[in-house]
């Protein structure tokens, strides 16, 4: 059931590869007309994410267009808070919202760790279906939001530019915040292990809001729980051999500490030279990244030149998975993605 | 006409001070009911910014409440593009927009350097009025957006999370982008020198979007023009003795290079320990910052403790101006600002 020799998994293990593997964050997304058609047919984003057949359909769409080296499960980042009873829903043009945000320590104490195979069954079901449909063509990545990122949404009830309510809770009632983050770390580890058991061949944790924390707060409220997740995954027979990728956006000051968690790879945003990142973490982990997503809005010539800079910047080492430094945006022409994939494979 | 011994100016010159000086980015802002009342009376944000009496009124409001160590001119960041004919306006709840964004190299070639005393006369007029009203109580800071930040808005026509159109122009037609940035650097330097001539006692450049650039692009499109502005200000009799503060949000990887521009101080966002920043730039420049603005949403006890960490982190050196790491947000209780100012002065 595994695809052990695929270049994506080889790169994550820091083994030699024939070509630099590439996949793209949000590769199943709004820049693709076929994605927008499925979304329209599904009636809602949530319906699409929670119906294994539809999640499978959009997961596979970019692979039909481009010779990408990995698929990533199509899902939402807030599945765990939803399974905890917070009531995930979407308001058009406003992003995800939670009907019942956490408002007190008592709200936090009521939270349990969801059972992925019952409370979140649509996710492992989607993983099993996608693996079957992929038929060993490329590996499948499972993912989750990080505890800090989930906590931000659970406390605010929606996205925010400052997440000041979440940060104020951490300052005013750190014990409650740590109880919440510990429950979330256990939930994320259990959820990712279930994805691995269902067939996910790599696991990625998106710490989308980690970079909004001051350095001390990052160590206390983000890094510590990322390390707990890695430890839980590496001690669980279902997931211990599955590579784990951590991506803390905007947290380049903490790369060494992130590499020391025991993860297998680090995602990089585009605000650091990949050569510098490589020098700082050495050969402890593979690196995934890190082209500025805005480059895809430029001409094919510029896309090729900028892609080459990233590949050359990483240098003749093992352990590079090419990606953007953040998700692809809806304004991008799919033809430009084809240029990028070709440029990376052609190096 | 100067207030040479005020602790704010002394700190910028890295001279000993009796107490750590403090001011707050956006201190004249929506968290103050009296600001909202003036805004209501003015009828529009732009009217308020472009009427010297109203700009003076809101500039002074926070000083009537708190013993802050500096006033900052109330103005908009897009005054220069407006004076260049791009048609600044505001749509409620959506931030600033430009009616005539740049769409071609020909649009860029048509741009001239505005004359501050004619095309932007309301700004030096406001500076003169505020200085008169301040009557030497505290120094007045003048400011401008950075060339890269202004270029982003001028090309996109509004704010953006990716500024991919601006970045694509830089990749596809770097000569045009450099012409635009050079015109803007000359315009910013001339505008800031006029503010100094009118009485501004310190000058700050907000490079709000510098941190969105990959490292090489930051050096080419942001840093280079910040350095050009500093050089122009330091060679102009009107401004050569006025301290210059550069603030590149999200660009902590570039602190050493920013310090090497010849500026007098660097603004810091909250994602770096101020002790690390101090160690990296040495005594070349003063540092301004860097409390996470979200701390003001926490309890008075937490505000005092976190403020102390920043002051203690800077240590027993000269050259610290306390500030937030970004502007104060509208949700903050003004009573919490009083706690912060008192905590910083009481150290």
GROMACS .gro file of C-alpha atoms in nm, chain B residues 38 226 295:
model
    3
  385UNK     CA    1  -1.401   6.449   1.576
  573UNK     CA    2   1.507   5.365   0.246
  642UNK     CA    3  -0.103   4.276   2.532
   0.00000   0.00000   0.00000
